[in-house]
Amino acid sequence: MKSLAELQAIKEKMKNKVILREGTNDTRVVVGMATCGIAAGARPVLNALVEEVNALGLTENVTVSQTGCIGICEFEPVVEVFEAGKEKVTYVKVDVEKAKKIAKEHLKEGNVVAEYVIKA
Amino acid sequence: MKELSLNILDITENSVKAGATLTTISIEEIDDKLILTITDNGCGMTDEVLKTVLNPFYTTRTTRKVGMGLPLLKLAAEQTGGSLEIDSKHVEKFPENHGTTVKTVFIKNHIDCAPLGDVVETIKTLIQGHPETDFDFIHKTNEGEVTLDTRVLRETLEGVPLNTYEVIKWIEEYLKEQYSEIQKAQKGRKRG
């Protein structure tokens, strides 16, 4: 049975780790979660990114968050990657499989997945 | 939206956008009805806005001229023979008890009733994306309740963010466990 004691254990564990959240966010991954995004399937994409970031051991430098309407509704689900010192990368029509590939190739290995990026 | 849990995600995002510090999501299954009530303490809407909010061409976003969230929820409810009601108190007129309540009734056994879908994913997604605000979730069925109140979790966590991976996993397992208990009870009832 899940219990609050388990949450307390998580708390103790986290307090011993140095949480580098403030200021050093090297990479921010933002998923569009407005009505257009949700209807197009952004919820599983967000969850896949959260899982992959954790599985690939990237939680110290990568944060995954949500945003409202980005304005390109027909291209939803949209995932934007902001890296310090680099230009924003906008991935469009993302699904769970693409999200996993983006996590592995771009977030982990640093190579933008050009075929999923929005065309100018 | 393919499942009602996606509408829930969508409308609750509105509450967060309105600056709510607490949003209550209540699902009650009574006889053939499913009553979904989302209540928040956000900035609320003035009477003028309330009159047009169900119009798909009314939106507060600046990127596009349509806002489909509430109209889609209304359609989902009405196509089952149900209804949608919105009540709102704007912060300027009601500085003490401002906020919005959206109450939707679905007739479950209507052929056009969308499935409730993955509510656990919706709650997870809300907390993951908005760890600073509180959500009080309750799903009441004949066989029992599923609940989660982030205020209680926050007290225990003492500053650890709610969107920490391990916490989100705990929340997912906690909710799934409660749903599993209810499903067992539902199967037991059908056999008996």
PDB file of C-alpha atoms in Angstrom:
ATOM      1  CA  MET A   1       0.000   0.000   0.000  1.00  0.00           C
ATOM      2  CA  LYS A   2       1.307   3.430  -0.877  1.00  0.00           C
ATOM      3  CA  SER A   3       1.860   5.553   2.185  1.00  0.00           C
ATOM      4  CA  LEU A   4       2.939   9.045   3.137  1.00  0.00           C
ATOM      5  CA  ALA A   5       5.954   7.420   4.812  1.00  0.00           C
ATOM      6  CA  GLU A   6       7.274   6.691   1.317  1.00  0.00           C
ATOM      7  CA  LEU A   7       6.951  10.366   0.440  1.00  0.00           C
ATOM      8  CA  GLN A   8       8.887  11.228   3.567  1.00  0.00           C
ATOM      9  CA  ALA A   9      11.629   8.876   2.455  1.00  0.00           C
ATOM     10  CA  ILE A  10      11.739  10.624  -0.922  1.00  0.00           C
ATOM     11  CA  LYS A  11      11.965  13.947   0.887  1.00  0.00           C
ATOM     12  CA  GLU A  12      14.907  12.767   2.992  1.00  0.00           C
ATOM     13  CA  LYS A  13      16.672  11.444  -0.068  1.00  0.00           C
ATOM     14  CA  MET A  14      16.163  14.673  -2.047  1.00  0.00           C
ATOM     15  CA  LYS A  15      17.312  16.901   0.797  1.00  0.00           C
ATOM     16  CA  ASN A  16      20.653  15.131   0.741  1.00  0.00           C
ATOM     17  CA  LYS A  17      21.073  15.784  -2.941  1.00  0.00           C
ATOM     18  CA  VAL A  18      22.126  19.225  -4.096  1.00  0.00           C
ATOM     19  CA  ILE A  19      19.247  20.474  -6.189  1.00  0.00           C
ATOM     20  CA  LEU A  20      20.755  22.526  -8.982  1.00  0.00           C
ATOM     21  CA  ARG A  21      17.384  23.862 -10.200  1.00  0.00           C
ATOM     22  CA  GLU A  22      17.913  27.592  -9.799  1.00  0.00           C
ATOM     23  CA  GLY A  23      19.873  29.253 -12.578  1.00  0.00           C
ATOM     24  CA  THR A  24      21.790  26.374 -14.062  1.00  0.00           C
ATOM     25  CA  ASN A  25      18.986  24.910 -16.164  1.00  0.00           C
ATOM     26  CA  ASP A  26      21.070  24.057 -19.176  1.00  0.00           C
ATOM     27  CA  THR A  27      18.146  22.786 -21.181  1.00  0.00           C
ATOM     28  CA  ARG A  28      14.428  23.490 -21.050  1.00  0.00           C
ATOM     29  CA  VAL A  29      12.001  21.300 -22.943  1.00  0.00           C
ATOM     30  CA  VAL A  30       8.553  22.846 -23.357  1.00  0.00           C
ATOM     31  CA  VAL A  31       5.490  20.932 -24.568  1.00  0.00           C
ATOM     32  CA  GLY A  32       2.428  22.782 -25.897  1.00  0.00           C
ATOM     33  CA  MET A  33      -0.538  21.855 -23.678  1.00  0.00           C
ATOM     34  CA  ALA A  34      -3.362  24.081 -24.889  1.00  0.00           C
ATOM     35  CA  THR A  35      -6.636  22.661 -26.226  1.00  0.00           C
ATOM     36  CA  CYS A  36      -5.029  22.113 -29.638  1.00  0.00           C
ATOM     37  CA  GLY A  37      -2.078  20.280 -28.111  1.00  0.00           C
ATOM     38  CA  ILE A  38      -4.174  18.129 -25.804  1.00  0.00           C
ATOM     39  CA  ALA A  39      -6.550  17.138 -28.612  1.00  0.00           C
ATOM     40  CA  ALA A  40      -3.580  16.302 -30.870  1.00  0.00           C
ATOM     41  CA  GLY A  41      -2.024  13.993 -28.286  1.00  0.00           C
ATOM     42  CA  ALA A  42       0.428  16.105 -26.258  1.00  0.00           C
ATOM     43  CA  ARG A  43      -0.302  14.400 -22.926  1.00  0.00           C
ATOM     44  CA  PRO A  44       1.428  11.088 -23.761  1.00  0.00           C
ATOM     45  CA  VAL A  45       4.284  13.012 -25.455  1.00  0.00           C
ATOM     46  CA  LEU A  46       4.902  15.006 -22.275  1.00  0.00           C
ATOM     47  CA  ASN A  47       4.826  11.881 -20.149  1.00  0.00           C
ATOM     48  CA  ALA A  48       7.183  10.047 -22.517  1.00  0.00           C
ATOM     49  CA  LEU A  49       9.667  12.957 -22.321  1.00  0.00           C
ATOM     50  CA  VAL A  50       9.494  12.993 -18.510  1.00  0.00           C
ATOM     51  CA  GLU A  51      10.137   9.239 -18.409  1.00  0.00           C
ATOM     52  CA  GLU A  52      13.000   9.359 -20.927  1.00  0.00           C
ATOM     53  CA  VAL A  53      14.725  12.321 -19.251  1.00  0.00           C
ATOM     54  CA  ASN A  54      14.680  10.306 -16.061  1.00  0.00           C
ATOM     55  CA  ALA A  55      15.720   7.029 -17.691  1.00  0.00           C
ATOM     56  CA  LEU A  56      18.627   8.710 -19.511  1.00  0.00           C
ATOM     57  CA  GLY A  57      19.831  10.306 -16.278  1.00  0.00           C
ATOM     58  CA  LEU A  58      19.301  13.876 -17.489  1.00  0.00           C
ATOM     59  CA  THR A  59      17.190  15.255 -14.645  1.00  0.00           C
ATOM     60  CA  GLU A  60      19.975  17.468 -13.312  1.00  0.00           C
ATOM     61  CA  ASN A  61      20.259  19.562 -16.487  1.00  0.00           C
ATOM     62  CA  VAL A  62      16.963  19.118 -18.302  1.00  0.00           C
ATOM     63  CA  THR A  63      13.572  20.376 -17.144  1.00  0.00           C
ATOM     64  CA  VAL A  64      10.365  19.429 -18.900  1.00  0.00           C
ATOM     65  CA  SER A  65       7.499  21.883 -18.644  1.00  0.00           C
ATOM     66  CA  GLN A  66       4.223  22.840 -20.324  1.00  0.00           C
ATOM     67  CA  THR A  67       3.018  25.940 -22.078  1.00  0.00           C
ATOM     68  CA  GLY A  68      -0.188  27.269 -23.602  1.00  0.00           C
ATOM     69  CA  CYS A  69      -0.943  27.912 -27.236  1.00  0.00           C
ATOM     70  CA  ILE A  70       2.179  28.531 -29.289  1.00  0.00           C
ATOM     71  CA  GLY A  71       0.176  29.662 -32.351  1.00  0.00           C
ATOM     72  CA  ILE A  72       0.924  26.813 -34.781  1.00  0.00           C
ATOM     73  CA  CYS A  73      -2.041  24.644 -33.850  1.00  0.00           C
ATOM     74  CA  GLU A  74      -2.047  22.499 -36.989  1.00  0.00           C
ATOM     75  CA  PHE A  75       1.477  21.322 -36.122  1.00  0.00           C
ATOM     76  CA  GLU A  76       0.636  20.156 -32.597  1.00  0.00           C
ATOM     77  CA  PRO A  77       1.946  18.300 -30.603  1.00  0.00           C
ATOM     78  CA  VAL A  78       4.813  20.810 -30.493  1.00  0.00           C
ATOM     79  CA  VAL A  79       7.971  20.399 -28.431  1.00  0.00           C
ATOM     80  CA  GLU A  80      10.403  23.317 -28.100  1.00  0.00           C
ATOM     81  CA  VAL A  81      13.956  22.821 -26.850  1.00  0.00           C
ATOM     82  CA  PHE A  82      15.774  25.798 -25.327  1.00  0.00           C
ATOM     83  CA  GLU A  83      19.482  25.302 -24.690  1.00  0.00           C
ATOM     84  CA  ALA A  84      21.628  27.975 -23.093  1.00  0.00           C
ATOM     85  CA  GLY A  85      23.514  29.842 -25.793  1.00  0.00           C
ATOM     86  CA  LYS A  86      21.803  28.053 -28.687  1.00  0.00           C
ATOM     87  CA  GLU A  87      18.841  28.854 -30.944  1.00  0.00           C
ATOM     88  CA  LYS A  88      15.464  27.402 -30.012  1.00  0.00           C
ATOM     89  CA  VAL A  89      14.578  24.157 -31.798  1.00  0.00           C
ATOM     90  CA  THR A  90      10.898  23.573 -32.570  1.00  0.00           C
ATOM     91  CA  TYR A  91       9.807  19.987 -33.173  1.00  0.00           C
ATOM     92  CA  VAL A  92       6.343  19.512 -34.662  1.00  0.00           C
ATOM     93  CA  LYS A  93       3.780  16.690 -34.968  1.00  0.00           C
ATOM     94  CA  VAL A  94       5.587  14.853 -32.209  1.00  0.00           C
ATOM     95  CA  ASP A  95       4.351  11.476 -30.998  1.00  0.00           C
ATOM     96  CA  VAL A  96       5.625   9.135 -28.296  1.00  0.00           C
ATOM     97  CA  GLU A  97       8.150   7.414 -30.593  1.00  0.00           C
ATOM     98  CA  LYS A  98       9.542  10.724 -31.881  1.00  0.00           C
ATOM     99  CA  ALA A  99       9.714  12.063 -28.334  1.00  0.00           C
ATOM    100  CA  LYS A 100      11.889   9.137 -27.281  1.00  0.00           C
ATOM    101  CA  LYS A 101      14.189   9.695 -30.262  1.00  0.00           C
ATOM    102  CA  ILE A 102      14.432  13.420 -29.500  1.00  0.00           C
ATOM    103  CA  ALA A 103      15.312  12.644 -25.889  1.00  0.00           C
ATOM    104  CA  LYS A 104      18.039  10.213 -26.865  1.00  0.00           C
ATOM    105  CA  GLU A 105      19.576  11.977 -29.861  1.00  0.00           C
ATOM    106  CA  HIS A 106      19.093  15.639 -29.020  1.00  0.00           C
ATOM    107  CA  LEU A 107      18.859  15.890 -25.238  1.00  0.00           C
ATOM    108  CA  LYS A 108      21.392  13.183 -24.457  1.00  0.00           C
ATOM    109  CA  GLU A 109      23.740  13.247 -27.427  1.00  0.00           C
ATOM    110  CA  GLY A 110      23.328  16.859 -28.547  1.00  0.00           C
ATOM    111  CA  ASN A 111      22.274  16.160 -32.148  1.00  0.00           C
ATOM    112  CA  VAL A 112      19.136  17.946 -33.368  1.00  0.00           C
ATOM    113  CA  VAL A 113      16.738  15.538 -35.106  1.00  0.00           C
ATOM    114  CA  ALA A 114      16.352  17.606 -38.275  1.00  0.00           C
ATOM    115  CA  GLU A 115      13.536  15.587 -39.848  1.00  0.00           C
ATOM    116  CA  TYR A 116      11.149  16.445 -37.002  1.00  0.00           C
ATOM    117  CA  VAL A 117      11.918  20.172 -36.922  1.00  0.00           C
ATOM    118  CA  ILE A 118       9.439  22.685 -38.326  1.00  0.00           C
ATOM    119  CA  LYS A 119      10.198  23.645 -41.909  1.00  0.00           C
ATOM    120  CA  ALA A 120      10.736  27.351 -42.503  1.00  0.00           C
TER     121      ALA A 120
ATOM    122  CA  MET B   1     -11.097  15.096 -27.534  1.00  0.00           C
ATOM    123  CA  LYS B   2     -11.109  11.343 -27.521  1.00  0.00           C
ATOM    124  CA  GLU B   3     -11.671  10.914 -23.804  1.00  0.00           C
ATOM    125  CA  LEU B   4     -13.211  13.011 -21.051  1.00  0.00           C
ATOM    126  CA  SER B   5      -9.949  12.926 -19.080  1.00  0.00           C
ATOM    127  CA  LEU B   6      -8.454  15.130 -21.830  1.00  0.00           C
ATOM    128  CA  ASN B   7     -11.283  17.653 -21.434  1.00  0.00           C
ATOM    129  CA  ILE B   8     -10.583  17.624 -17.685  1.00  0.00           C
ATOM    130  CA  LEU B   9      -6.908  18.381 -18.368  1.00  0.00           C
ATOM    131  CA  ASP B  10      -7.853  21.170 -20.752  1.00  0.00           C
ATOM    132  CA  ILE B  11     -10.372  22.945 -18.507  1.00  0.00           C
ATOM    133  CA  THR B  12      -8.187  22.635 -15.404  1.00  0.00           C
ATOM    134  CA  GLU B  13      -5.383  24.350 -17.351  1.00  0.00           C
ATOM    135  CA  ASN B  14      -7.787  27.318 -17.607  1.00  0.00           C
ATOM    136  CA  SER B  15      -8.058  27.410 -13.801  1.00  0.00           C
ATOM    137  CA  VAL B  16      -4.294  27.444 -13.433  1.00  0.00           C
ATOM    138  CA  LYS B  17      -4.033  30.189 -16.045  1.00  0.00           C
ATOM    139  CA  ALA B  18      -6.567  32.222 -14.038  1.00  0.00           C
ATOM    140  CA  GLY B  19      -4.128  32.180 -11.138  1.00  0.00           C
ATOM    141  CA  ALA B  20      -5.899  29.582  -9.004  1.00  0.00           C
ATOM    142  CA  THR B  21      -4.000  28.425  -5.932  1.00  0.00           C
ATOM    143  CA  LEU B  22      -6.441  25.560  -5.426  1.00  0.00           C
ATOM    144  CA  THR B  23      -8.448  23.725  -8.065  1.00  0.00           C
ATOM    145  CA  THR B  24     -10.889  21.003  -7.058  1.00  0.00           C
ATOM    146  CA  ILE B  25     -11.674  18.293  -9.595  1.00  0.00           C
ATOM    147  CA  SER B  26     -14.632  16.166  -8.634  1.00  0.00           C
ATOM    148  CA  ILE B  27     -16.041  13.224 -10.577  1.00  0.00           C
ATOM    149  CA  GLU B  28     -19.238  11.696  -9.164  1.00  0.00           C
ATOM    150  CA  GLU B  29     -20.838   8.650 -10.697  1.00  0.00           C
ATOM    151  CA  ILE B  30     -24.462   8.402  -9.592  1.00  0.00           C
ATOM    152  CA  ASP B  31     -26.794   5.961 -11.362  1.00  0.00           C
ATOM    153  CA  ASP B  32     -26.482   6.672 -15.086  1.00  0.00           C
ATOM    154  CA  LYS B  33     -24.915  10.109 -14.619  1.00  0.00           C
ATOM    155  CA  LEU B  34     -21.323  11.220 -14.456  1.00  0.00           C
ATOM    156  CA  ILE B  35     -21.035  14.657 -12.861  1.00  0.00           C
ATOM    157  CA  LEU B  36     -17.766  16.482 -13.412  1.00  0.00           C
ATOM    158  CA  THR B  37     -17.208  19.637 -11.373  1.00  0.00           C
ATOM    159  CA  ILE B  38     -14.074  21.757 -11.642  1.00  0.00           C
ATOM    160  CA  THR B  39     -13.898  24.589  -9.101  1.00  0.00           C
ATOM    161  CA  ASP B  40     -11.075  27.072  -8.763  1.00  0.00           C
ATOM    162  CA  ASN B  41     -10.194  30.181  -6.772  1.00  0.00           C
ATOM    163  CA  GLY B  42      -8.679  31.995  -9.723  1.00  0.00           C
ATOM    164  CA  CYS B  43      -9.487  35.516 -10.841  1.00  0.00           C
ATOM    165  CA  GLY B  44     -12.932  34.576 -12.128  1.00  0.00           C
ATOM    166  CA  MET B  45     -14.893  36.170 -14.948  1.00  0.00           C
ATOM    167  CA  THR B  46     -17.024  39.288 -15.146  1.00  0.00           C
ATOM    168  CA  ASP B  47     -20.664  38.939 -16.217  1.00  0.00           C
ATOM    169  CA  GLU B  48     -19.811  40.170 -19.721  1.00  0.00           C
ATOM    170  CA  VAL B  49     -17.117  37.537 -20.194  1.00  0.00           C
ATOM    171  CA  LEU B  50     -19.338  34.818 -18.690  1.00  0.00           C
ATOM    172  CA  LYS B  51     -21.955  35.550 -21.348  1.00  0.00           C
ATOM    173  CA  THR B  52     -19.529  34.932 -24.216  1.00  0.00           C
ATOM    174  CA  VAL B  53     -17.157  32.357 -22.760  1.00  0.00           C
ATOM    175  CA  LEU B  54     -18.951  29.449 -24.421  1.00  0.00           C
ATOM    176  CA  ASN B  55     -18.594  31.096 -27.805  1.00  0.00           C
ATOM    177  CA  PRO B  56     -15.739  29.408 -29.658  1.00  0.00           C
ATOM    178  CA  PHE B  57     -14.725  32.767 -31.054  1.00  0.00           C
ATOM    179  CA  TYR B  58     -14.060  34.112 -27.562  1.00  0.00           C
ATOM    180  CA  THR B  59     -10.635  33.478 -26.116  1.00  0.00           C
ATOM    181  CA  THR B  60      -8.085  35.149 -23.873  1.00  0.00           C
ATOM    182  CA  ARG B  61      -5.154  33.795 -25.813  1.00  0.00           C
ATOM    183  CA  THR B  62      -3.414  36.152 -28.181  1.00  0.00           C
ATOM    184  CA  THR B  63      -2.027  33.644 -30.659  1.00  0.00           C
ATOM    185  CA  ARG B  64      -5.321  32.646 -32.253  1.00  0.00           C
ATOM    186  CA  LYS B  65      -8.918  33.938 -32.465  1.00  0.00           C
ATOM    187  CA  VAL B  66     -10.690  30.777 -31.286  1.00  0.00           C
ATOM    188  CA  GLY B  67     -10.963  29.147 -27.876  1.00  0.00           C
ATOM    189  CA  MET B  68     -12.349  25.657 -28.206  1.00  0.00           C
ATOM    190  CA  GLY B  69     -11.890  24.194 -24.733  1.00  0.00           C
ATOM    191  CA  LEU B  70     -15.205  25.067 -23.110  1.00  0.00           C
ATOM    192  CA  PRO B  71     -17.276  24.732 -26.312  1.00  0.00           C
ATOM    193  CA  LEU B  72     -15.810  21.221 -26.792  1.00  0.00           C
ATOM    194  CA  LEU B  73     -16.713  20.256 -23.218  1.00  0.00           C
ATOM    195  CA  LYS B  74     -20.242  21.585 -23.669  1.00  0.00           C
ATOM    196  CA  LEU B  75     -20.626  19.604 -26.883  1.00  0.00           C
ATOM    197  CA  ALA B  76     -19.317  16.443 -25.220  1.00  0.00           C
ATOM    198  CA  ALA B  77     -21.908  16.799 -22.437  1.00  0.00           C
ATOM    199  CA  GLU B  78     -24.881  17.833 -24.549  1.00  0.00           C
ATOM    200  CA  GLN B  79     -24.401  15.066 -27.101  1.00  0.00           C
ATOM    201  CA  THR B  80     -25.102  12.591 -24.286  1.00  0.00           C
ATOM    202  CA  GLY B  81     -28.236  14.448 -23.236  1.00  0.00           C
ATOM    203  CA  GLY B  82     -26.321  16.141 -20.441  1.00  0.00           C
ATOM    204  CA  SER B  83     -25.512  19.753 -19.636  1.00  0.00           C
ATOM    205  CA  LEU B  84     -22.856  22.295 -18.730  1.00  0.00           C
ATOM    206  CA  GLU B  85     -23.203  25.166 -16.259  1.00  0.00           C
ATOM    207  CA  ILE B  86     -20.623  27.811 -15.448  1.00  0.00           C
ATOM    208  CA  ASP B  87     -20.696  30.099 -12.463  1.00  0.00           C
ATOM    209  CA  SER B  88     -18.035  32.677 -11.857  1.00  0.00           C
ATOM    210  CA  LYS B  89     -17.177  35.487  -9.448  1.00  0.00           C
ATOM    211  CA  HIS B  90     -14.682  38.082 -10.600  1.00  0.00           C
ATOM    212  CA  VAL B  91     -11.976  39.122  -8.152  1.00  0.00           C
ATOM    213  CA  GLU B  92     -12.800  42.816  -8.440  1.00  0.00           C
ATOM    214  CA  LYS B  93     -16.406  42.336  -7.377  1.00  0.00           C
ATOM    215  CA  PHE B  94     -15.752  39.452  -4.984  1.00  0.00           C
ATOM    216  CA  PRO B  95     -12.340  40.008  -3.422  1.00  0.00           C
ATOM    217  CA  GLU B  96     -12.955  37.347  -0.783  1.00  0.00           C
ATOM    218  CA  ASN B  97     -14.424  34.434  -2.692  1.00  0.00           C
ATOM    219  CA  HIS B  98     -13.581  34.792  -6.368  1.00  0.00           C
ATOM    220  CA  GLY B  99     -13.271  31.923  -8.791  1.00  0.00           C
ATOM    221  CA  THR B 100     -15.069  29.770 -11.303  1.00  0.00           C
ATOM    222  CA  THR B 101     -17.051  26.548 -11.155  1.00  0.00           C
ATOM    223  CA  VAL B 102     -17.719  24.480 -14.259  1.00  0.00           C
ATOM    224  CA  LYS B 103     -20.276  21.734 -13.671  1.00  0.00           C
ATOM    225  CA  THR B 104     -20.888  19.191 -16.407  1.00  0.00           C
ATOM    226  CA  VAL B 105     -23.354  16.302 -16.442  1.00  0.00           C
ATOM    227  CA  PHE B 106     -22.855  13.344 -18.776  1.00  0.00           C
ATOM    228  CA  ILE B 107     -25.383  10.536 -19.304  1.00  0.00           C
ATOM    229  CA  LYS B 108     -23.090   7.539 -19.200  1.00  0.00           C
ATOM    230  CA  ASN B 109     -25.077   4.975 -21.115  1.00  0.00           C
ATOM    231  CA  HIS B 110     -25.728   7.255 -24.078  1.00  0.00           C
ATOM    232  CA  ILE B 111     -24.044   5.914 -27.171  1.00  0.00           C
ATOM    233  CA  ASP B 112     -22.292   9.240 -27.743  1.00  0.00           C
ATOM    234  CA  CYS B 113     -20.755   9.465 -24.304  1.00  0.00           C
ATOM    235  CA  ALA B 114     -16.966   9.549 -24.668  1.00  0.00           C
ATOM    236  CA  PRO B 115     -15.066   7.243 -22.322  1.00  0.00           C
ATOM    237  CA  LEU B 116     -13.712   8.792 -19.141  1.00  0.00           C
ATOM    238  CA  GLY B 117     -10.271   7.550 -20.128  1.00  0.00           C
ATOM    239  CA  ASP B 118      -6.997   7.854 -18.241  1.00  0.00           C
ATOM    240  CA  VAL B 119      -7.712  10.183 -15.333  1.00  0.00           C
ATOM    241  CA  VAL B 120      -4.460   9.194 -13.601  1.00  0.00           C
ATOM    242  CA  GLU B 121      -2.452  10.523 -16.583  1.00  0.00           C
ATOM    243  CA  THR B 122      -4.393  13.770 -16.437  1.00  0.00           C
ATOM    244  CA  ILE B 123      -3.747  14.312 -12.723  1.00  0.00           C
ATOM    245  CA  LYS B 124      -0.058  13.406 -13.207  1.00  0.00           C
ATOM    246  CA  THR B 125       0.252  15.843 -16.105  1.00  0.00           C
ATOM    247  CA  LEU B 126      -1.372  18.669 -14.134  1.00  0.00           C
ATOM    248  CA  ILE B 127       0.895  18.245 -11.130  1.00  0.00           C
ATOM    249  CA  GLN B 128       4.004  17.759 -13.296  1.00  0.00           C
ATOM    250  CA  GLY B 129       3.344  20.983 -15.154  1.00  0.00           C
ATOM    251  CA  HIS B 130       2.113  23.101 -12.251  1.00  0.00           C
ATOM    252  CA  PRO B 131       3.874  21.980  -9.094  1.00  0.00           C
ATOM    253  CA  GLU B 132       3.338  25.321  -7.328  1.00  0.00           C
ATOM    254  CA  THR B 133      -0.462  25.191  -7.297  1.00  0.00           C
ATOM    255  CA  ASP B 134      -2.729  22.787  -5.426  1.00  0.00           C
ATOM    256  CA  PHE B 135      -5.175  20.243  -6.772  1.00  0.00           C
ATOM    257  CA  ASP B 136      -7.812  18.406  -4.766  1.00  0.00           C
ATOM    258  CA  PHE B 137      -9.034  15.420  -6.728  1.00  0.00           C
ATOM    259  CA  ILE B 138     -11.943  13.134  -5.822  1.00  0.00           C
ATOM    260  CA  HIS B 139     -13.667  10.444  -7.857  1.00  0.00           C
ATOM    261  CA  LYS B 140     -16.736   8.954  -6.187  1.00  0.00           C
ATOM    262  CA  THR B 141     -18.263   5.713  -7.346  1.00  0.00           C
ATOM    263  CA  ASN B 142     -20.694   3.275  -5.745  1.00  0.00           C
ATOM    264  CA  GLU B 143     -17.782   1.033  -4.799  1.00  0.00           C
ATOM    265  CA  GLY B 144     -15.613   3.651  -3.199  1.00  0.00           C
ATOM    266  CA  GLU B 145     -13.584   6.804  -3.718  1.00  0.00           C
ATOM    267  CA  VAL B 146     -10.265   7.748  -5.227  1.00  0.00           C
ATOM    268  CA  THR B 147      -8.723  10.869  -3.740  1.00  0.00           C
ATOM    269  CA  LEU B 148      -5.576  12.948  -3.899  1.00  0.00           C
ATOM    270  CA  ASP B 149      -4.947  16.291  -2.247  1.00  0.00           C
ATOM    271  CA  THR B 150      -1.647  17.926  -3.139  1.00  0.00           C
ATOM    272  CA  ARG B 151      -1.844  20.066   0.017  1.00  0.00           C
ATOM    273  CA  VAL B 152      -1.373  16.943   2.113  1.00  0.00           C
ATOM    274  CA  LEU B 153       1.533  15.798  -0.054  1.00  0.00           C
ATOM    275  CA  ARG B 154       3.138  19.233   0.115  1.00  0.00           C
ATOM    276  CA  GLU B 155       3.087  19.144   3.926  1.00  0.00           C
ATOM    277  CA  THR B 156       4.898  15.832   3.976  1.00  0.00           C
ATOM    278  CA  LEU B 157       7.388  16.839   1.299  1.00  0.00           C
ATOM    279  CA  GLU B 158       8.452  20.039   3.075  1.00  0.00           C
ATOM    280  CA  GLY B 159       9.779  21.899   0.073  1.00  0.00           C
ATOM    281  CA  VAL B 160      10.679  19.056  -2.273  1.00  0.00           C
ATOM    282  CA  PRO B 161       8.972  20.016  -5.554  1.00  0.00           C
ATOM    283  CA  LEU B 162       5.866  18.017  -6.434  1.00  0.00           C
ATOM    284  CA  ASN B 163       7.151  17.486  -9.949  1.00  0.00           C
ATOM    285  CA  THR B 164      10.223  15.607  -8.783  1.00  0.00           C
ATOM    286  CA  TYR B 165      10.265  12.378 -10.774  1.00  0.00           C
ATOM    287  CA  GLU B 166       9.978  10.048  -7.765  1.00  0.00           C
ATOM    288  CA  VAL B 167       7.055  12.055  -6.384  1.00  0.00           C
ATOM    289  CA  ILE B 168       5.170  11.929  -9.670  1.00  0.00           C
ATOM    290  CA  LYS B 169       5.720   8.157  -9.792  1.00  0.00           C
ATOM    291  CA  TRP B 170       4.439   7.850  -6.223  1.00  0.00           C
ATOM    292  CA  ILE B 171       1.331   9.855  -7.153  1.00  0.00           C
ATOM    293  CA  GLU B 172       0.737   7.636 -10.182  1.00  0.00           C
ATOM    294  CA  GLU B 173       1.041   4.451  -8.127  1.00  0.00           C
ATOM    295  CA  TYR B 174      -1.075   5.858  -5.298  1.00  0.00           C
ATOM    296  CA  LEU B 175      -3.929   6.686  -7.671  1.00  0.00           C
ATOM    297  CA  LYS B 176      -3.646   3.399  -9.602  1.00  0.00           C
ATOM    298  CA  GLU B 177      -3.769   1.446  -6.357  1.00  0.00           C
ATOM    299  CA  GLN B 178      -7.008   3.159  -5.323  1.00  0.00           C
ATOM    300  CA  TYR B 179      -8.552   2.559  -8.764  1.00  0.00           C
ATOM    301  CA  SER B 180      -7.513  -1.075  -8.607  1.00  0.00           C
ATOM    302  CA  GLU B 181      -9.354  -1.495  -5.279  1.00  0.00           C
ATOM    303  CA  ILE B 182     -12.504  -0.056  -6.817  1.00  0.00           C
ATOM    304  CA  GLN B 183     -12.254  -2.254  -9.906  1.00  0.00           C
ATOM    305  CA  LYS B 184     -11.940  -5.336  -7.679  1.00  0.00           C
ATOM    306  CA  ALA B 185     -15.032  -4.268  -5.767  1.00  0.00           C
ATOM    307  CA  GLN B 186     -16.910  -3.657  -9.014  1.00  0.00           C
ATOM    308  CA  LYS B 187     -16.035  -7.147 -10.307  1.00  0.00           C
ATOM    309  CA  GLY B 188     -17.079  -8.654  -6.981  1.00  0.00           C
ATOM    310  CA  ARG B 189     -20.415  -6.898  -7.165  1.00  0.00           C
ATOM    311  CA  LYS B 190     -21.116  -8.140 -10.694  1.00  0.00           C
ATOM    312  CA  ARG B 191     -20.352 -11.744  -9.766  1.00  0.00           C
ATOM    313  CA  GLY B 192     -22.458 -11.603  -6.613  1.00  0.00           C
TER     314      GLY B 192
END
